[in-house]
Amino acid sequence: MKNAPTVLTLPVGPRDHIIGNPDPLVTLVEYGDYQCPFCGQAHVVVSELIRQFGPELRYVFRHFPITTIHPHAGLAAEAAEAAGAQGKFWEMHNMLYTHQEALDPPSLTRYAGLLGLDLPRFTSELAQHVHAPRVREDFISGVRSGVNGTPCFFINGVRHDGAWDFETLAVAIAAASAPVPAA
Amino acid sequence: MKHNTSSAPNSPLPEGQPAPDFTLHTTPDQTVALRDFRGQPVILAFYPADWSPVCGDQMVLYNEILPEFRRHNAALIGISVDGVWCHLAFARDRKLQFPLVSDFEPKGRIAKTYGVYRHGDGVCERALFVLNSEGVIHWRHVSPIGVNPGADGILTALESLEMEGATS
């Protein structure tokens, strides 16, 4: 009996939040949860990878909130999307990962204020869960791609099953970007 | 892939075979009987132990995916050799919304019937069975003990069951 191949089933496209070159050597996709402490550690690693690899690397973040154990993770993901609707997804993304200890609804509104978002629009979108379907779509795309916990990385569409410290990911990214050696 | 070294090789019941019935405790005074789920697909998730980190992730992940399972009208049952009090505490801590049943006395009897008991370790394999609405095994999968198999295989199995239902 063979495991289903653990590849990304939803290709990176216009729906995604992307940092970097549209025509990169390597695409790193992360499924993450804003309330997951391991994802908080991974955020630091990813920021460093983006600095190190520059235009060779394209980074994509998708939501995988495990609300069963992280009760604020779902609304936090919606908050990132609501900020994205006002052109500030990555600013909110960084804000959430650097304030993981306070992701309750009043804190989310406070962060939106600090980022200069249109607050009535932001709070109304959160209250009506306008972005919940998008968050769930990310989550299910992860489930269908074999995501079984967070953080979960895909390098050029293939699930990275090893450790996700800086050195391990940097080696895996470098290997994925290296030209195939001549025989 | 590394082979199981701690126990005699298991042979999980194959697809096409009727799933053996069981009645097991889910709380000290409540039982769950497999036959009561006739008429709907059932996901049986055998796992080694409450509280161990991977199992926690696996059961918590399935809890999160319950709406998708329900969309296929499927019931989910978790099974391990842990006792009912342990299951109760675990389910409460993780806020699980599906039954965990206790294959506790005689220990592992049902897991042995399904061919997914690790004799050397005294726990269940990490094994998934998807049963059709007649209680026949439609799909099964055994993972390495430390690997959370995720839910993609389950969803694919439920979809293929629906395709069969639509064409028969």
mmCIF file of C-alpha atoms in Angstrom:
data_model
loop_
_atom_site.group_PDB
_atom_site.id
_atom_site.type_symbol
_atom_site.label_atom_id
_atom_site.label_comp_id
_atom_site.label_asym_id
_atom_site.label_seq_id
_atom_site.Cartn_x
_atom_site.Cartn_y
_atom_site.Cartn_z
ATOM 1 C CA MET A 1 0.000 0.000 0.000
ATOM 2 C CA LYS A 2 1.415 3.342 -1.044
ATOM 3 C CA ASN A 3 0.908 6.706 0.572
ATOM 4 C CA ALA A 4 -0.761 9.312 -1.597
ATOM 5 C CA PRO A 5 1.936 11.640 -2.949
ATOM 6 C CA THR A 6 2.281 14.637 -0.696
ATOM 7 C CA VAL A 7 2.174 17.386 -3.240
ATOM 8 C CA LEU A 8 0.398 20.705 -3.257
ATOM 9 C CA THR A 9 -3.046 20.160 -4.773
ATOM 10 C CA LEU A 10 -3.971 23.845 -5.090
ATOM 11 C CA PRO A 11 -1.311 25.506 -7.266
ATOM 12 C CA VAL A 12 0.031 28.905 -6.291
ATOM 13 C CA GLY A 13 -2.010 31.506 -8.118
ATOM 14 C CA PRO A 14 -3.566 34.959 -8.041
ATOM 15 C CA ARG A 15 -5.623 34.102 -4.933
ATOM 16 C CA ASP A 16 -2.441 33.705 -2.889
ATOM 17 C CA HIS A 17 -0.491 36.075 -0.678
ATOM 18 C CA ILE A 18 2.966 36.129 -2.192
ATOM 19 C CA ILE A 19 6.288 37.734 -1.319
ATOM 20 C CA GLY A 20 8.898 37.841 -4.020
ATOM 21 C CA ASN A 21 9.670 37.286 -7.610
ATOM 22 C CA PRO A 22 6.788 36.156 -9.863
ATOM 23 C CA ASP A 23 9.260 33.981 -11.771
ATOM 24 C CA PRO A 24 11.399 32.438 -9.033
ATOM 25 C CA LEU A 25 13.733 29.476 -8.918
ATOM 26 C CA VAL A 26 12.034 28.173 -5.809
ATOM 27 C CA THR A 27 8.566 28.599 -4.317
ATOM 28 C CA LEU A 28 8.160 28.016 -0.591
ATOM 29 C CA VAL A 29 4.554 27.575 0.550
ATOM 30 C CA GLU A 30 3.772 27.533 4.256
ATOM 31 C CA TYR A 31 0.536 26.412 5.899
ATOM 32 C CA GLY A 32 0.451 28.142 9.275
ATOM 33 C CA ASP A 33 -1.628 29.063 12.316
ATOM 34 C CA TYR A 34 -1.189 32.462 14.011
ATOM 35 C CA GLN A 35 -1.680 31.017 17.488
ATOM 36 C CA CYS A 36 0.720 28.092 17.028
ATOM 37 C CA PRO A 37 3.995 28.718 18.888
ATOM 38 C CA PHE A 38 5.961 26.611 16.401
ATOM 39 C CA CYS A 39 4.635 28.762 13.564
ATOM 40 C CA GLY A 40 5.851 31.774 15.538
ATOM 41 C CA GLN A 41 9.341 30.275 15.506
ATOM 42 C CA ALA A 42 8.995 29.428 11.815
ATOM 43 C CA HIS A 43 8.080 33.062 11.080
ATOM 44 C CA VAL A 44 11.549 34.113 12.233
ATOM 45 C CA VAL A 45 13.134 31.388 10.086
ATOM 46 C CA VAL A 46 11.117 32.379 7.014
ATOM 47 C CA SER A 47 11.966 36.076 7.402
ATOM 48 C CA GLU A 48 15.646 35.126 7.432
ATOM 49 C CA LEU A 49 15.245 32.849 4.385
ATOM 50 C CA ILE A 50 13.577 35.673 2.440
ATOM 51 C CA ARG A 51 16.508 37.950 3.314
ATOM 52 C CA GLN A 52 19.085 35.324 2.419
ATOM 53 C CA PHE A 53 17.649 34.071 -0.888
ATOM 54 C CA GLY A 54 16.287 37.367 -2.191
ATOM 55 C CA PRO A 55 14.793 37.157 -5.670
ATOM 56 C CA GLU A 56 15.509 33.440 -6.052
ATOM 57 C CA LEU A 57 12.743 32.687 -3.567
ATOM 58 C CA ARG A 58 9.003 33.237 -3.698
ATOM 59 C CA TYR A 59 7.155 32.796 -0.389
ATOM 60 C CA VAL A 60 3.443 32.005 -0.063
ATOM 61 C CA PHE A 61 1.472 31.849 3.177
ATOM 62 C CA ARG A 62 -1.802 29.938 3.534
ATOM 63 C CA HIS A 63 -3.984 29.596 6.628
ATOM 64 C CA PHE A 64 -4.240 26.377 8.601
ATOM 65 C CA PRO A 65 -5.868 27.418 11.890
ATOM 66 C CA ILE A 66 -6.418 24.525 14.321
ATOM 67 C CA THR A 67 -9.211 26.224 16.223
ATOM 68 C CA THR A 68 -9.906 23.148 18.356
ATOM 69 C CA ILE A 69 -6.787 23.916 20.390
ATOM 70 C CA HIS A 70 -6.139 27.524 19.281
ATOM 71 C CA PRO A 71 -9.412 29.365 19.849
ATOM 72 C CA HIS A 72 -8.145 32.715 18.494
ATOM 73 C CA ALA A 73 -6.455 31.302 15.387
ATOM 74 C CA GLY A 74 -9.525 31.408 13.151
ATOM 75 C CA LEU A 75 -10.390 35.060 13.740
ATOM 76 C CA ALA A 76 -6.711 36.007 13.583
ATOM 77 C CA ALA A 77 -6.533 34.469 10.097
ATOM 78 C CA GLU A 78 -9.664 36.394 9.129
ATOM 79 C CA ALA A 79 -8.016 39.555 10.467
ATOM 80 C CA ALA A 80 -5.024 39.002 8.194
ATOM 81 C CA GLU A 81 -7.419 38.591 5.248
ATOM 82 C CA ALA A 82 -9.387 41.691 6.256
ATOM 83 C CA ALA A 83 -6.124 43.635 6.336
ATOM 84 C CA GLY A 84 -5.278 42.079 2.963
ATOM 85 C CA ALA A 85 -8.552 43.415 1.578
ATOM 86 C CA GLN A 86 -7.119 46.854 2.425
ATOM 87 C CA GLY A 87 -3.714 46.043 0.927
ATOM 88 C CA LYS A 88 -1.948 45.272 4.212
ATOM 89 C CA PHE A 89 -1.914 41.478 4.489
ATOM 90 C CA TRP A 90 1.812 41.137 5.240
ATOM 91 C CA GLU A 91 1.809 44.010 7.709
ATOM 92 C CA MET A 92 -0.944 42.276 9.704
ATOM 93 C CA HIS A 93 0.716 38.870 9.232
ATOM 94 C CA ASN A 94 3.913 40.199 10.836
ATOM 95 C CA MET A 95 1.945 41.973 13.545
ATOM 96 C CA LEU A 96 0.129 38.749 14.488
ATOM 97 C CA TYR A 97 3.272 36.636 14.584
ATOM 98 C CA THR A 98 5.083 39.173 16.719
ATOM 99 C CA HIS A 99 2.105 39.441 19.125
ATOM 100 C CA GLN A 100 1.068 35.806 19.441
ATOM 101 C CA GLU A 101 0.360 36.220 23.137
ATOM 102 C CA ALA A 102 -2.542 38.606 22.427
ATOM 103 C CA LEU A 103 -4.818 37.553 19.565
ATOM 104 C CA ASP A 104 -8.189 38.203 21.200
ATOM 105 C CA PRO A 105 -10.703 40.302 19.228
ATOM 106 C CA PRO A 106 -9.936 43.661 20.954
ATOM 107 C CA SER A 107 -6.228 43.119 20.266
ATOM 108 C CA LEU A 108 -6.941 42.412 16.586
ATOM 109 C CA THR A 109 -8.825 45.711 16.342
ATOM 110 C CA ARG A 110 -5.953 47.481 18.082
ATOM 111 C CA TYR A 111 -3.471 46.095 15.528
ATOM 112 C CA ALA A 112 -5.736 47.208 12.695
ATOM 113 C CA GLY A 113 -5.660 50.706 14.199
ATOM 114 C CA LEU A 114 -1.873 50.660 14.481
ATOM 115 C CA LEU A 115 -1.668 49.695 10.795
ATOM 116 C CA GLY A 116 -3.938 52.593 9.852
ATOM 117 C CA LEU A 117 -6.706 50.409 8.449
ATOM 118 C CA ASP A 118 -10.258 51.611 7.877
ATOM 119 C CA LEU A 119 -11.531 50.404 11.270
ATOM 120 C CA PRO A 120 -15.300 50.374 10.653
ATOM 121 C CA ARG A 121 -14.729 48.252 7.555
ATOM 122 C CA PHE A 122 -12.263 45.956 9.365
ATOM 123 C CA THR A 123 -14.495 45.331 12.394
ATOM 124 C CA SER A 124 -17.588 44.834 10.259
ATOM 125 C CA GLU A 125 -15.804 42.287 8.051
ATOM 126 C CA LEU A 126 -14.643 40.386 11.133
ATOM 127 C CA ALA A 127 -18.088 40.515 12.762
ATOM 128 C CA GLN A 128 -19.707 39.152 9.612
ATOM 129 C CA HIS A 129 -16.912 36.621 9.016
ATOM 130 C CA VAL A 130 -16.608 37.869 5.453
ATOM 131 C CA HIS A 131 -13.221 36.190 5.072
ATOM 132 C CA ALA A 132 -14.034 32.915 6.849
ATOM 133 C CA PRO A 133 -14.738 31.015 3.581
ATOM 134 C CA ARG A 134 -11.337 32.039 2.232
ATOM 135 C CA VAL A 135 -9.607 30.856 5.415
ATOM 136 C CA ARG A 136 -11.493 27.542 5.265
ATOM 137 C CA GLU A 137 -10.563 27.181 1.581
ATOM 138 C CA ASP A 138 -6.894 27.519 2.523
ATOM 139 C CA PHE A 139 -7.359 24.999 5.334
ATOM 140 C CA ILE A 140 -9.069 22.404 3.139
ATOM 141 C CA SER A 141 -6.480 22.874 0.385
ATOM 142 C CA GLY A 142 -3.917 22.006 3.055
ATOM 143 C CA VAL A 143 -5.825 18.933 4.192
ATOM 144 C CA ARG A 144 -6.055 17.756 0.573
ATOM 145 C CA SER A 145 -2.316 18.324 0.168
ATOM 146 C CA GLY A 146 -1.431 16.168 3.164
ATOM 147 C CA VAL A 147 -0.886 18.917 5.728
ATOM 148 C CA ASN A 148 -1.131 17.154 9.089
ATOM 149 C CA GLY A 149 0.039 19.867 11.467
ATOM 150 C CA THR A 150 1.654 23.288 11.512
ATOM 151 C CA PRO A 151 3.892 24.695 10.300
ATOM 152 C CA CYS A 152 3.907 22.653 7.098
ATOM 153 C CA PHE A 153 6.126 23.652 4.173
ATOM 154 C CA PHE A 154 6.074 22.781 0.485
ATOM 155 C CA ILE A 155 9.159 23.424 -1.631
ATOM 156 C CA ASN A 156 8.315 23.657 -5.330
ATOM 157 C CA GLY A 157 5.045 21.891 -4.609
ATOM 158 C CA VAL A 158 6.451 18.933 -2.665
ATOM 159 C CA ARG A 159 5.895 18.592 1.083
ATOM 160 C CA HIS A 160 9.041 19.169 3.128
ATOM 161 C CA ASP A 161 9.003 16.452 5.776
ATOM 162 C CA GLY A 162 12.246 17.218 7.575
ATOM 163 C CA ALA A 163 13.027 19.705 10.319
ATOM 164 C CA TRP A 164 12.250 23.358 9.544
ATOM 165 C CA ASP A 165 15.112 25.167 11.255
ATOM 166 C CA PHE A 166 16.944 27.742 9.132
ATOM 167 C CA GLU A 167 19.835 25.493 8.082
ATOM 168 C CA THR A 168 17.633 22.569 7.041
ATOM 169 C CA LEU A 169 15.244 24.733 5.023
ATOM 170 C CA ALA A 170 18.099 26.727 3.465
ATOM 171 C CA VAL A 171 19.758 23.490 2.297
ATOM 172 C CA ALA A 172 16.462 22.162 0.920
ATOM 173 C CA ILE A 173 15.763 25.432 -0.913
ATOM 174 C CA ALA A 174 19.281 25.597 -2.310
ATOM 175 C CA ALA A 175 18.946 22.000 -3.527
ATOM 176 C CA ALA A 176 15.630 22.812 -5.210
ATOM 177 C CA SER A 177 17.124 25.866 -6.925
ATOM 178 C CA ALA A 178 20.322 24.182 -8.091
ATOM 179 C CA PRO A 179 20.473 23.305 -11.780
ATOM 180 C CA VAL A 180 20.463 19.570 -12.429
ATOM 181 C CA PRO A 181 24.166 18.634 -12.507
ATOM 182 C CA ALA A 182 25.535 17.434 -15.804
ATOM 183 C CA ALA A 183 26.233 13.714 -15.823
ATOM 184 C CA MET B 1 10.324 3.116 4.940
ATOM 185 C CA LYS B 2 11.345 1.478 8.213
ATOM 186 C CA HIS B 3 9.534 -1.673 9.069
ATOM 187 C CA ASN B 4 7.934 -2.383 12.355
ATOM 188 C CA THR B 5 10.584 -4.112 14.420
ATOM 189 C CA SER B 6 8.938 -4.325 17.785
ATOM 190 C CA SER B 7 6.112 -6.678 17.018
ATOM 191 C CA ALA B 8 5.046 -9.543 14.846
ATOM 192 C CA PRO B 9 3.987 -8.349 11.405
ATOM 193 C CA ASN B 10 0.346 -7.441 11.252
ATOM 194 C CA SER B 11 -1.984 -7.977 8.396
ATOM 195 C CA PRO B 12 -4.784 -5.456 8.578
ATOM 196 C CA LEU B 13 -8.146 -6.685 7.340
ATOM 197 C CA PRO B 14 -8.367 -6.075 3.609
ATOM 198 C CA GLU B 15 -10.742 -3.994 1.567
ATOM 199 C CA GLY B 16 -13.954 -5.808 0.648
ATOM 200 C CA GLN B 17 -14.195 -7.659 3.956
ATOM 201 C CA PRO B 18 -17.025 -6.960 6.419
ATOM 202 C CA ALA B 19 -15.772 -4.888 9.354
ATOM 203 C CA PRO B 20 -16.096 -6.959 12.559
ATOM 204 C CA ASP B 21 -18.722 -5.541 14.879
ATOM 205 C CA PHE B 22 -17.833 -4.284 18.339
ATOM 206 C CA THR B 23 -19.425 -2.676 21.345
ATOM 207 C CA LEU B 24 -16.957 -0.615 23.370
ATOM 208 C CA HIS B 25 -17.191 1.904 26.162
ATOM 209 C CA THR B 26 -16.787 5.583 25.342
ATOM 210 C CA THR B 27 -17.575 6.733 28.899
ATOM 211 C CA PRO B 28 -17.940 4.658 32.097
ATOM 212 C CA ASP B 29 -21.669 4.254 31.439
ATOM 213 C CA GLN B 30 -22.020 4.638 27.677
ATOM 214 C CA THR B 31 -21.098 2.275 24.877
ATOM 215 C CA VAL B 32 -20.773 2.642 21.124
ATOM 216 C CA ALA B 33 -21.751 -0.256 18.860
ATOM 217 C CA LEU B 34 -20.449 -0.294 15.308
ATOM 218 C CA ARG B 35 -23.669 -1.872 13.965
ATOM 219 C CA ASP B 36 -25.606 1.217 15.101
ATOM 220 C CA PHE B 37 -23.888 3.158 12.303
ATOM 221 C CA ARG B 38 -25.247 0.978 9.479
ATOM 222 C CA GLY B 39 -26.609 3.127 6.713
ATOM 223 C CA GLN B 40 -23.761 5.639 6.762
ATOM 224 C CA PRO B 41 -20.025 5.521 6.069
ATOM 225 C CA VAL B 42 -17.840 5.103 9.145
ATOM 226 C CA ILE B 43 -14.241 6.177 9.680
ATOM 227 C CA LEU B 44 -12.445 4.001 12.253
ATOM 228 C CA ALA B 45 -9.244 5.690 13.420
ATOM 229 C CA PHE B 46 -7.068 3.330 15.481
ATOM 230 C CA TYR B 47 -4.266 5.224 17.224
ATOM 231 C CA PRO B 48 -1.580 4.248 19.735
ATOM 232 C CA ALA B 49 -2.365 6.438 22.732
ATOM 233 C CA ASP B 50 -4.146 9.481 24.106
ATOM 234 C CA TRP B 51 -1.796 12.380 24.900
ATOM 235 C CA SER B 52 1.186 11.356 22.785
ATOM 236 C CA PRO B 53 2.017 14.380 20.606
ATOM 237 C CA VAL B 54 1.324 12.934 17.167
ATOM 238 C CA CYS B 55 -1.955 11.312 18.221
ATOM 239 C CA GLY B 56 -3.059 14.582 19.720
ATOM 240 C CA ASP B 57 -2.392 16.329 16.461
ATOM 241 C CA GLN B 58 -4.150 13.604 14.480
ATOM 242 C CA MET B 59 -7.329 13.561 16.580
ATOM 243 C CA VAL B 60 -7.353 17.365 16.840
ATOM 244 C CA LEU B 61 -6.954 17.611 13.066
ATOM 245 C CA TYR B 62 -9.867 15.218 12.515
ATOM 246 C CA ASN B 63 -11.973 17.254 14.924
ATOM 247 C CA GLU B 64 -11.250 20.280 12.745
ATOM 248 C CA ILE B 65 -12.295 18.374 9.599
ATOM 249 C CA LEU B 66 -15.551 16.988 11.076
ATOM 250 C CA PRO B 67 -17.714 19.323 8.942
ATOM 251 C CA GLU B 68 -16.219 17.768 5.783
ATOM 252 C CA PHE B 69 -16.710 14.240 7.119
ATOM 253 C CA ARG B 70 -20.325 15.101 7.964
ATOM 254 C CA ARG B 71 -20.861 16.483 4.485
ATOM 255 C CA HIS B 72 -20.258 12.892 3.367
ATOM 256 C CA ASN B 73 -22.673 11.744 6.108
ATOM 257 C CA ALA B 74 -19.746 9.854 7.648
ATOM 258 C CA ALA B 75 -19.298 9.082 11.348
ATOM 259 C CA LEU B 76 -15.855 9.148 12.945
ATOM 260 C CA ILE B 77 -14.812 6.857 15.810
ATOM 261 C CA GLY B 78 -11.381 6.988 17.467
ATOM 262 C CA ILE B 79 -10.091 3.751 19.044
ATOM 263 C CA SER B 80 -7.161 3.097 21.355
ATOM 264 C CA VAL B 81 -6.376 0.798 24.290
ATOM 265 C CA ASP B 82 -6.632 3.695 26.766
ATOM 266 C CA GLY B 83 -9.247 3.427 29.507
ATOM 267 C CA VAL B 84 -12.456 5.458 29.535
ATOM 268 C CA TRP B 85 -11.274 7.961 32.154
ATOM 269 C CA CYS B 86 -8.195 8.655 30.112
ATOM 270 C CA HIS B 87 -10.335 9.103 26.980
ATOM 271 C CA LEU B 88 -12.694 11.425 28.852
ATOM 272 C CA ALA B 89 -9.860 13.636 30.067
ATOM 273 C CA PHE B 90 -8.197 13.667 26.647
ATOM 274 C CA ALA B 91 -11.420 14.422 24.761
ATOM 275 C CA ARG B 92 -12.285 17.195 27.200
ATOM 276 C CA ASP B 93 -8.821 18.749 27.055
ATOM 277 C CA ARG B 94 -8.783 18.728 23.238
ATOM 278 C CA LYS B 95 -12.505 19.566 22.924
ATOM 279 C CA LEU B 96 -13.115 16.589 20.640
ATOM 280 C CA GLN B 97 -16.625 16.345 19.188
ATOM 281 C CA PHE B 98 -16.559 12.659 18.221
ATOM 282 C CA PRO B 99 -16.466 9.448 20.308
ATOM 283 C CA LEU B 100 -13.240 7.837 21.459
ATOM 284 C CA VAL B 101 -13.810 4.194 22.360
ATOM 285 C CA SER B 102 -11.788 2.102 24.721
ATOM 286 C CA ASP B 103 -10.325 -1.203 23.469
ATOM 287 C CA PHE B 104 -9.283 -1.841 27.041
ATOM 288 C CA GLU B 105 -10.716 -5.145 28.310
ATOM 289 C CA PRO B 106 -9.643 -7.596 27.107
ATOM 290 C CA LYS B 107 -6.893 -5.263 26.008
ATOM 291 C CA GLY B 108 -6.664 -4.697 22.270
ATOM 292 C CA ARG B 109 -9.212 -7.383 21.391
ATOM 293 C CA ILE B 110 -10.799 -5.324 18.618
ATOM 294 C CA ALA B 111 -7.460 -4.084 17.277
ATOM 295 C CA LYS B 112 -6.337 -7.729 17.077
ATOM 296 C CA THR B 113 -9.540 -8.628 15.214
ATOM 297 C CA TYR B 114 -8.752 -5.897 12.673
ATOM 298 C CA GLY B 115 -5.084 -6.977 12.488
ATOM 299 C CA VAL B 116 -3.747 -3.668 13.792
ATOM 300 C CA TYR B 117 -2.425 -4.527 17.273
ATOM 301 C CA ARG B 118 1.289 -4.085 18.039
ATOM 302 C CA HIS B 119 2.014 -7.060 20.282
ATOM 303 C CA GLY B 120 5.459 -5.908 21.404
ATOM 304 C CA ASP B 121 4.219 -2.432 22.332
ATOM 305 C CA GLY B 122 0.751 -3.303 23.598
ATOM 306 C CA VAL B 123 -0.934 -0.533 21.592
ATOM 307 C CA CYS B 124 -2.897 -0.146 18.360
ATOM 308 C CA GLU B 125 -1.220 0.668 15.097
ATOM 309 C CA ARG B 126 -1.978 4.061 13.604
ATOM 310 C CA ALA B 127 -4.543 2.596 11.220
ATOM 311 C CA LEU B 128 -7.506 4.003 9.324
ATOM 312 C CA PHE B 129 -10.493 2.057 8.001
ATOM 313 C CA VAL B 130 -13.287 3.633 5.968
ATOM 314 C CA LEU B 131 -16.421 1.455 5.956
ATOM 315 C CA ASN B 132 -19.277 1.770 3.503
ATOM 316 C CA SER B 133 -22.886 2.086 4.674
ATOM 317 C CA GLU B 134 -23.187 -1.728 4.750
ATOM 318 C CA GLY B 135 -20.234 -1.993 7.115
ATOM 319 C CA VAL B 136 -17.798 -3.362 4.518
ATOM 320 C CA ILE B 137 -14.189 -2.130 4.501
ATOM 321 C CA HIS B 138 -13.858 0.220 1.534
ATOM 322 C CA TRP B 139 -10.334 1.549 2.213
ATOM 323 C CA ARG B 140 -7.678 1.035 4.817
ATOM 324 C CA HIS B 141 -4.283 2.492 5.554
ATOM 325 C CA VAL B 142 -1.624 1.805 8.203
ATOM 326 C CA SER B 143 0.882 4.593 8.887
ATOM 327 C CA PRO B 144 4.280 4.389 10.523
ATOM 328 C CA ILE B 145 3.549 4.804 14.233
ATOM 329 C CA GLY B 146 5.112 8.272 14.503
ATOM 330 C CA VAL B 147 3.518 9.738 11.374
ATOM 331 C CA ASN B 148 0.213 11.558 11.416
ATOM 332 C CA PRO B 149 -1.472 10.319 8.219
ATOM 333 C CA GLY B 150 -3.569 13.458 7.851
ATOM 334 C CA ALA B 151 -7.039 13.228 6.332
ATOM 335 C CA ASP B 152 -6.580 13.359 2.579
ATOM 336 C CA GLY B 153 -6.821 9.559 2.214
ATOM 337 C CA ILE B 154 -10.054 9.502 4.216
ATOM 338 C CA LEU B 155 -11.655 12.246 2.115
ATOM 339 C CA THR B 156 -10.601 10.547 -1.122
ATOM 340 C CA ALA B 157 -12.112 7.267 0.141
ATOM 341 C CA LEU B 158 -15.381 8.986 1.090
ATOM 342 C CA GLU B 159 -15.545 10.630 -2.345
ATOM 343 C CA SER B 160 -14.997 7.326 -4.120
ATOM 344 C CA LEU B 161 -17.760 5.763 -1.975
ATOM 345 C CA GLU B 162 -20.091 8.500 -3.148
ATOM 346 C CA MET B 163 -19.110 7.911 -6.780
ATOM 347 C CA GLU B 164 -19.928 4.219 -6.355
ATOM 348 C CA GLY B 165 -23.252 5.090 -4.769
ATOM 349 C CA ALA B 166 -24.080 7.432 -7.632
ATOM 350 C CA THR B 167 -23.330 4.855 -10.313
ATOM 351 C CA SER B 168 -24.937 1.802 -8.690
#
